[in-house]
mmCIF file of C-alpha atoms in Angstrom:
data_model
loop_
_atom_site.group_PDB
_atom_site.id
_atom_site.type_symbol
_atom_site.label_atom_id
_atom_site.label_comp_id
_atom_site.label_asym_id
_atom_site.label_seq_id
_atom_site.Cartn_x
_atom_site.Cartn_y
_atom_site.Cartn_z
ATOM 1 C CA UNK A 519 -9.207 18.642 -14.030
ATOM 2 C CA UNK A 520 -10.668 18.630 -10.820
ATOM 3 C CA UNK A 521 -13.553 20.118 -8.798
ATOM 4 C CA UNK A 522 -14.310 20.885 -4.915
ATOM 5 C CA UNK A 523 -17.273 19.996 -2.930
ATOM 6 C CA UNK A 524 -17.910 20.461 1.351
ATOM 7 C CA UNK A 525 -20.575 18.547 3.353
ATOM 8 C CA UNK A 526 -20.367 18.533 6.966
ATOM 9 C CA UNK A 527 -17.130 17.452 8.012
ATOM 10 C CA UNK A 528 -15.666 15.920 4.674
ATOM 11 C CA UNK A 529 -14.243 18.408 1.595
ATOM 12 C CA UNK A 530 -14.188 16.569 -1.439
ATOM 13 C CA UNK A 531 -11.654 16.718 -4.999
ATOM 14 C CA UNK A 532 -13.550 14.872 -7.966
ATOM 15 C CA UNK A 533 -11.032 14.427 -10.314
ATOM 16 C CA UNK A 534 -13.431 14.925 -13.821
ATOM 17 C CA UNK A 535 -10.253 14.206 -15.979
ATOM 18 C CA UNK A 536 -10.119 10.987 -17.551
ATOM 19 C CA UNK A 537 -6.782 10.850 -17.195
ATOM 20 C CA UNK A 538 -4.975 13.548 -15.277
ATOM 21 C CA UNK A 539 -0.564 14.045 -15.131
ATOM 22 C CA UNK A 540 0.339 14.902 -11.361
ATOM 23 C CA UNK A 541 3.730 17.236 -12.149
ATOM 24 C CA UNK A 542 4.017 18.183 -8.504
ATOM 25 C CA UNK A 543 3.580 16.590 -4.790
ATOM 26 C CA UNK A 544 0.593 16.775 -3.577
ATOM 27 C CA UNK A 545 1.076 17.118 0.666
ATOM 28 C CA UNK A 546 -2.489 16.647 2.506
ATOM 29 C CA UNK A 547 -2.240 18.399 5.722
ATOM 30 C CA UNK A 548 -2.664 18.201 9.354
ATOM 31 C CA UNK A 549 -6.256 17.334 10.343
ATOM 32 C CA UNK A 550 -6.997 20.618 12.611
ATOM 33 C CA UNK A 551 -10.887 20.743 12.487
ATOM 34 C CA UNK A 552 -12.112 17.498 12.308
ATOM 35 C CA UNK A 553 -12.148 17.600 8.384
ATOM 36 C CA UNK A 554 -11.799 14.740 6.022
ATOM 37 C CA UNK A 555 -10.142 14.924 2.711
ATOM 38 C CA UNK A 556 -11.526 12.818 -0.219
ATOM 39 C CA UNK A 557 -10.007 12.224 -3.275
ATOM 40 C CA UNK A 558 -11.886 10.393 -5.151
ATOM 41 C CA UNK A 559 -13.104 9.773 -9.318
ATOM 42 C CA UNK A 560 -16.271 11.623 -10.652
ATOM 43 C CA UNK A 561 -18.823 9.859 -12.432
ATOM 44 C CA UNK A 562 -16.072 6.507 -12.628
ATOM 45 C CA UNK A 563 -13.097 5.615 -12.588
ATOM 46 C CA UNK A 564 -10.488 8.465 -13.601
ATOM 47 C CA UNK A 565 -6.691 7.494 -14.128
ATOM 48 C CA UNK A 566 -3.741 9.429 -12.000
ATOM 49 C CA UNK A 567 0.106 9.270 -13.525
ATOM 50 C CA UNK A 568 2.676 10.035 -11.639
ATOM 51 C CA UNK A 569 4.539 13.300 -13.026
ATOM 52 C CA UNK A 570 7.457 13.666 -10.122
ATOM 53 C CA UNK A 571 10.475 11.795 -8.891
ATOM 54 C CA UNK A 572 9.500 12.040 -5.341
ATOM 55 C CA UNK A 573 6.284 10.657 -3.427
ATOM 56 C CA UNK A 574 3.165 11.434 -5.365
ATOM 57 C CA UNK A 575 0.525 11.919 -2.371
ATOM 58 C CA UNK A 576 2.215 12.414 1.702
ATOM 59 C CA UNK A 577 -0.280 12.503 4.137
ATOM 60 C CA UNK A 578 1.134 14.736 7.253
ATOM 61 C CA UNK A 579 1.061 13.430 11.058
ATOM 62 C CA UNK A 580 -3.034 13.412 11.785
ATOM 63 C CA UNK A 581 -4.224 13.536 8.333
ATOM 64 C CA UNK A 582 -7.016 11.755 7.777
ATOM 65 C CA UNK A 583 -7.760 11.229 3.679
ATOM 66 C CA UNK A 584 -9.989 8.882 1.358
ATOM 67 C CA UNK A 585 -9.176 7.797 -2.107
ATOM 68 C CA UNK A 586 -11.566 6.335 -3.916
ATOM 69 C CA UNK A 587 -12.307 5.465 -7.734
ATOM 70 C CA UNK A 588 -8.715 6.319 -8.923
ATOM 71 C CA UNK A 589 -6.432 4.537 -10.925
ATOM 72 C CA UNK A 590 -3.005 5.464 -9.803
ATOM 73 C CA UNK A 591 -0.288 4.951 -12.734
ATOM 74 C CA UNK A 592 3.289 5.022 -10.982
ATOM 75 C CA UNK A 593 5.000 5.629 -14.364
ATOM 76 C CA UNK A 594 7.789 3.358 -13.092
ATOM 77 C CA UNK A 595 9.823 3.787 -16.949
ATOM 78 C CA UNK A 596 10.183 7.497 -16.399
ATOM 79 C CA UNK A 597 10.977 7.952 -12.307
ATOM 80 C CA UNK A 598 13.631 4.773 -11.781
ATOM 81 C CA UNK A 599 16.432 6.710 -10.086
ATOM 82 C CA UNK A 600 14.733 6.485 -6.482
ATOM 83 C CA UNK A 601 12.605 4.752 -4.502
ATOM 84 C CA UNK A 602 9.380 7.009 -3.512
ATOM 85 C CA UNK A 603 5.929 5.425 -2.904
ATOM 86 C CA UNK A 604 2.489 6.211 -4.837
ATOM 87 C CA UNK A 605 1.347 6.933 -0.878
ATOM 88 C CA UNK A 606 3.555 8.142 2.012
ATOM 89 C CA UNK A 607 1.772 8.541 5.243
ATOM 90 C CA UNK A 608 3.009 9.160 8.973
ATOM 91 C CA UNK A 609 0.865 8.686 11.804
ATOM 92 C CA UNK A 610 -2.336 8.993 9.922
ATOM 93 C CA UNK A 611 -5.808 7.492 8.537
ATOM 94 C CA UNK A 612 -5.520 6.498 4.833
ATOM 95 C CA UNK A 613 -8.547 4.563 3.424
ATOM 96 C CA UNK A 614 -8.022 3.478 0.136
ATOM 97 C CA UNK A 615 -11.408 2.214 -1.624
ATOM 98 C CA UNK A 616 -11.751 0.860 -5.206
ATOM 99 C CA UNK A 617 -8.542 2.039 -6.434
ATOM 100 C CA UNK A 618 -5.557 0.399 -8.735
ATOM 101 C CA UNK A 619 -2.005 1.511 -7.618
ATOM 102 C CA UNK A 620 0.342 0.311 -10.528
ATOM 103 C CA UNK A 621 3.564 0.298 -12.423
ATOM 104 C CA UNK A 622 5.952 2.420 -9.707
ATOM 105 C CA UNK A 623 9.422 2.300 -8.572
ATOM 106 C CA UNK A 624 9.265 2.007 -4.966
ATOM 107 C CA UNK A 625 6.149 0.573 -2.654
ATOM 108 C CA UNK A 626 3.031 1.461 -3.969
ATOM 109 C CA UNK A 627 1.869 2.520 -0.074
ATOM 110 C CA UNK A 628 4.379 3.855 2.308
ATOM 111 C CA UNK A 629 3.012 3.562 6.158
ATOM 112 C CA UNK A 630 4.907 4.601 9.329
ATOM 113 C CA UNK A 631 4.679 5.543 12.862
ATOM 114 C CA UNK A 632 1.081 4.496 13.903
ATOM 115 C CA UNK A 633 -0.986 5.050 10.884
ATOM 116 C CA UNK A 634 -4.175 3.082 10.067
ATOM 117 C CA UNK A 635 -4.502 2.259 6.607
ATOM 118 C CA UNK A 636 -7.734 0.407 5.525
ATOM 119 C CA UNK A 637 -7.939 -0.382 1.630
ATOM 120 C CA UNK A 638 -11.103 -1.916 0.228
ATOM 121 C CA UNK A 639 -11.395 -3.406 -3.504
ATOM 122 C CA UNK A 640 -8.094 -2.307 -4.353
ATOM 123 C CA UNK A 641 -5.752 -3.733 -6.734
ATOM 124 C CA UNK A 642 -2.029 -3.518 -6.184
ATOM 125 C CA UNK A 643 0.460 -4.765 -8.542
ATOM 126 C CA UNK A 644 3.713 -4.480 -10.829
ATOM 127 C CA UNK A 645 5.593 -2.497 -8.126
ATOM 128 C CA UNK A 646 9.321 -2.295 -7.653
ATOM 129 C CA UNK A 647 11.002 -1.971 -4.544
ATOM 130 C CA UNK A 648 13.702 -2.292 -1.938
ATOM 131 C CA UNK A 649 11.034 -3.954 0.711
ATOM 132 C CA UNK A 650 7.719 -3.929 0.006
ATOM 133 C CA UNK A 651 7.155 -4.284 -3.064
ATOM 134 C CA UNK A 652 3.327 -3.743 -2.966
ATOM 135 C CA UNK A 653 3.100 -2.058 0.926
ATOM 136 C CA UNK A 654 5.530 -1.022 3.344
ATOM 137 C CA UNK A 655 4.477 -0.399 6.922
ATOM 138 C CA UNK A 656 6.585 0.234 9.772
ATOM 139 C CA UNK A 657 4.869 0.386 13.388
ATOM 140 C CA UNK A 658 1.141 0.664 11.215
ATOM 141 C CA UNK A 659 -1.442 -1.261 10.928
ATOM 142 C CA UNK A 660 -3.243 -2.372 7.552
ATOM 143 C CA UNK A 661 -6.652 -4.132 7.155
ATOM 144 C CA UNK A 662 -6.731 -5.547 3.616
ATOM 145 C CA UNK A 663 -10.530 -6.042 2.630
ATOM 146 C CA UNK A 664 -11.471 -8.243 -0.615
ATOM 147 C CA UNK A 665 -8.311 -6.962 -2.636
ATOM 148 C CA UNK A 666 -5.196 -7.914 -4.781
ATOM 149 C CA UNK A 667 -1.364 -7.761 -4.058
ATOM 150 C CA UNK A 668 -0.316 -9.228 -6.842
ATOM 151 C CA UNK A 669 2.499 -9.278 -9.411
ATOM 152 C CA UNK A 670 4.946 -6.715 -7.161
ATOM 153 C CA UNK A 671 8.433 -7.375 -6.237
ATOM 154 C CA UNK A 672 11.087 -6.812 -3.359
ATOM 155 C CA UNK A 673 14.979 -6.889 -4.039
ATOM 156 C CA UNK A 674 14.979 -7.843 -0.337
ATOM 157 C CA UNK A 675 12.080 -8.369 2.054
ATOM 158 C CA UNK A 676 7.971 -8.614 1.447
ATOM 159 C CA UNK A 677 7.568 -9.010 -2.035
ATOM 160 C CA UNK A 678 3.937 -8.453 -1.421
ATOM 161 C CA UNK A 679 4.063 -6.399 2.062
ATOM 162 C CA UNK A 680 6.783 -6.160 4.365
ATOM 163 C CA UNK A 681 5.515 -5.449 8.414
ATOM 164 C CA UNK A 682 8.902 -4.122 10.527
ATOM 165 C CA UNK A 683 8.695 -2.739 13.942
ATOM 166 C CA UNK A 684 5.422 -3.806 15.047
ATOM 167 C CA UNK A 685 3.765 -3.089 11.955
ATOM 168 C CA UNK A 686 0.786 -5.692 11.484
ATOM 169 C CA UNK A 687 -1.382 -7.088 8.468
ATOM 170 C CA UNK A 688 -4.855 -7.966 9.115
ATOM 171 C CA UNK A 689 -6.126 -9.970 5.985
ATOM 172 C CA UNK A 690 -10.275 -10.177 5.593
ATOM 173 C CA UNK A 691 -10.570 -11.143 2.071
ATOM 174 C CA UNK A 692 -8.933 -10.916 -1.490
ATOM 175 C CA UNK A 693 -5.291 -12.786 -2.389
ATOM 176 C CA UNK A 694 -1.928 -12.147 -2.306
ATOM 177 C CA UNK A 695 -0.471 -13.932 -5.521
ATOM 178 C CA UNK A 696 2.779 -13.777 -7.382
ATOM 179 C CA UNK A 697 4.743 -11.386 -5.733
ATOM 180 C CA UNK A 698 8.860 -11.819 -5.336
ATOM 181 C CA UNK A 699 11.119 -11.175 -3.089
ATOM 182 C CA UNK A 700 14.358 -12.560 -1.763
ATOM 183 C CA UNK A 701 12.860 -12.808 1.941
ATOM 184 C CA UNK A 702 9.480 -13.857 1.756
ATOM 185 C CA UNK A 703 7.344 -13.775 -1.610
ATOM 186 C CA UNK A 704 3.781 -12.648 -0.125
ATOM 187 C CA UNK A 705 4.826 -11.276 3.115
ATOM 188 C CA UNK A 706 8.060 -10.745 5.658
ATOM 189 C CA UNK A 707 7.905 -9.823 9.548
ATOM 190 C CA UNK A 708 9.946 -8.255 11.360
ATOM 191 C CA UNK A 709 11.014 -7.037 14.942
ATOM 192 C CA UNK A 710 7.435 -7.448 16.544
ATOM 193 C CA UNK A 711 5.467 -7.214 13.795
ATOM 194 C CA UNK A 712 2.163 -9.470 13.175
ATOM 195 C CA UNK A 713 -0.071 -11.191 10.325
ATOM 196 C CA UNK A 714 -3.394 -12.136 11.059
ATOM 197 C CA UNK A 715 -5.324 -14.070 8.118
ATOM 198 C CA UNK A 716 -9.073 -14.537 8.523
ATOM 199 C CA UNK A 717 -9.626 -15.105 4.574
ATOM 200 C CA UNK A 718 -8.584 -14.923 1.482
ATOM 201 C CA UNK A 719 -5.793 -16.458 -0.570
ATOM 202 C CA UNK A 720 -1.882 -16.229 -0.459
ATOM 203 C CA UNK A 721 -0.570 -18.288 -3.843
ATOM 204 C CA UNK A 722 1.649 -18.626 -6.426
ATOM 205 C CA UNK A 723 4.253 -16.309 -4.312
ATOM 206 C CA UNK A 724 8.099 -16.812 -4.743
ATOM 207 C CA UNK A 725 11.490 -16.014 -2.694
ATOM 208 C CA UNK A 726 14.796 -17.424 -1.931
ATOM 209 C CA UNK A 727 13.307 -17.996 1.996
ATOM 210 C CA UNK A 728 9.955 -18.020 2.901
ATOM 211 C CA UNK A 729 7.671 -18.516 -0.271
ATOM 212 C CA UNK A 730 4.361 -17.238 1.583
ATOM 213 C CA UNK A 731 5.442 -16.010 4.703
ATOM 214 C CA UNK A 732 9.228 -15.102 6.344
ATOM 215 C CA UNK A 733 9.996 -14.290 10.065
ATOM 216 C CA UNK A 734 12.915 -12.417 11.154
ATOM 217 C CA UNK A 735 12.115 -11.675 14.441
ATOM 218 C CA UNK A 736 15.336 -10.085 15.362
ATOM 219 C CA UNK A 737 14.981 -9.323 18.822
ATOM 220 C CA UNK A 738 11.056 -9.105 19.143
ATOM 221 C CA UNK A 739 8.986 -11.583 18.506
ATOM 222 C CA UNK A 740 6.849 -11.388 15.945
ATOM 223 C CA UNK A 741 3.428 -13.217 15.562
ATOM 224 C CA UNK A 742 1.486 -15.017 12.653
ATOM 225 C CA UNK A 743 -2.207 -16.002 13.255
ATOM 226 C CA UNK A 744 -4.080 -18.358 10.481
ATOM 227 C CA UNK A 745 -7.600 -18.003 11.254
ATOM 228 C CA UNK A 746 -8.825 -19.292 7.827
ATOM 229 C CA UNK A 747 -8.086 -18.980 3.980
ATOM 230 C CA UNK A 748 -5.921 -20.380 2.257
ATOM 231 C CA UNK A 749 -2.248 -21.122 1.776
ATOM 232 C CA UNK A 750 -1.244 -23.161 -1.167
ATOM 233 C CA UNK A 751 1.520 -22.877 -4.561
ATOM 234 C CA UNK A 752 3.797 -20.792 -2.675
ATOM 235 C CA UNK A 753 8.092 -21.853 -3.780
ATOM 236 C CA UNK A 754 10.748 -20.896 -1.735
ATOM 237 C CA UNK A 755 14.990 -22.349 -2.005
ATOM 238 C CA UNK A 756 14.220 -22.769 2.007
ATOM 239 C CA UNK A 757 10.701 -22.610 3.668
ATOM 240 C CA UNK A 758 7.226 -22.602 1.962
ATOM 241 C CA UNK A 759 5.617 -20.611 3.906
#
């Protein structure tokens, strides 16, 4: 299903299967040695399906891991009982590059206390979940590079990514389109969070506040800079954007 390669400071998993069954979490470790874990499709693009009720991949405190060429299949029909994410990291680097995270109960990435997560050509979209529907990231930053939340949904906050405690959102490129949520459809901010938009497209995005964009600051202020893109289609019962 899969084979192992080393060069310099990276170690390598080509996943030769076209489509591989994950039965059991897979935990990517500390970073001790300056290593770099890719997980990535040989020869294409190879399809991943979920196969456990609990996070598929956590990356530990200092990991540092690349996916790349992967279709992730959360399997949402079979693992509905909880709420666990495609990707759980804490206090990491995740780069996510030319990947599809689908179909799961719970946000498809899972981001907390100070992790970078940079995804590039990825596709998000027909995730379920509490708060971010598509990402979740708490105190973490994401840099969204010519890619697609689309289609995911919140029962509460961020259909399409939902920032809390300083947790920011730095869009470059790509669209955030027809995502759900009760408290903003594309994305919600909270407690000190920020959104920074320097292209790209946020449409087509629904909620009962804040089509686009909601702001509960609670008791931090949180911060949403429109550099360019654009903005447009977005329905909420109060506030647009």
């Amino acid at each position: 299903a899969y084979t192992s390669a080393t060069a310099m400071e990276f170690f390598t998993i080509n996943i030769t299967n076209d489509d591989f069954a994950i039965t059991e979490q897979v935990s990517i470790p500390v970073n001790k040695n300056g290593v770099k874990l890719i997980i990535k499709g040989a020869d294409g693009i190879k399809t991943l399906t979920r196969g456990v009720q609990n996070s598929l991949f956590v990356v530990a405190e200092n990991g540092d891991v690349t996916f790349e060429d992967l279709i992730i299949d959360g399997d949402e029909e079979s693992y509905k009982t909880t709420y666990s994410s495609i990707i759980f990291s804490n206090n990491a680097i995740v780069k996510v590059n030319n990947v599809t995270l689908k179909n799961n109960h719970g946000s498809a990435i899972s981001v907390k206390d100070g992790t970078q997560l940079e995804l590039n050509n990825v596709v998000i979209s027909g995730n379920t979940a509490e708060s971010g529907g598509g990402i979740y990231a708490a105190n973490s930053h994401v840099t969204l590079t010519d890619s697609e939340i689309s289609g995911n949904t919140a029962i509460e906050y961020g259909g399409g990514v939902e920032l809390i405690t300083g947790g920011s959102l730095t869009l470059n490129g790509g669209k955030i389109s027809g995502n759900k949520a009760k408290h903003g459809g594309a994305v919600e901010l909270y407690g000190g969070s920020t959104f920074t938009m320097n292209d790209g497209i946020i449409s087509g995005n629904t909620a009962e506040f804040g089509g686009a964009i909601a702001i509960d600051a609670g008791y931090t202020q949180c911060e949403v800079t429109l550099n360019g893109g654009i903005i447009y289609g977005n329905f909420a019962d109060e506030g647009t954007y």
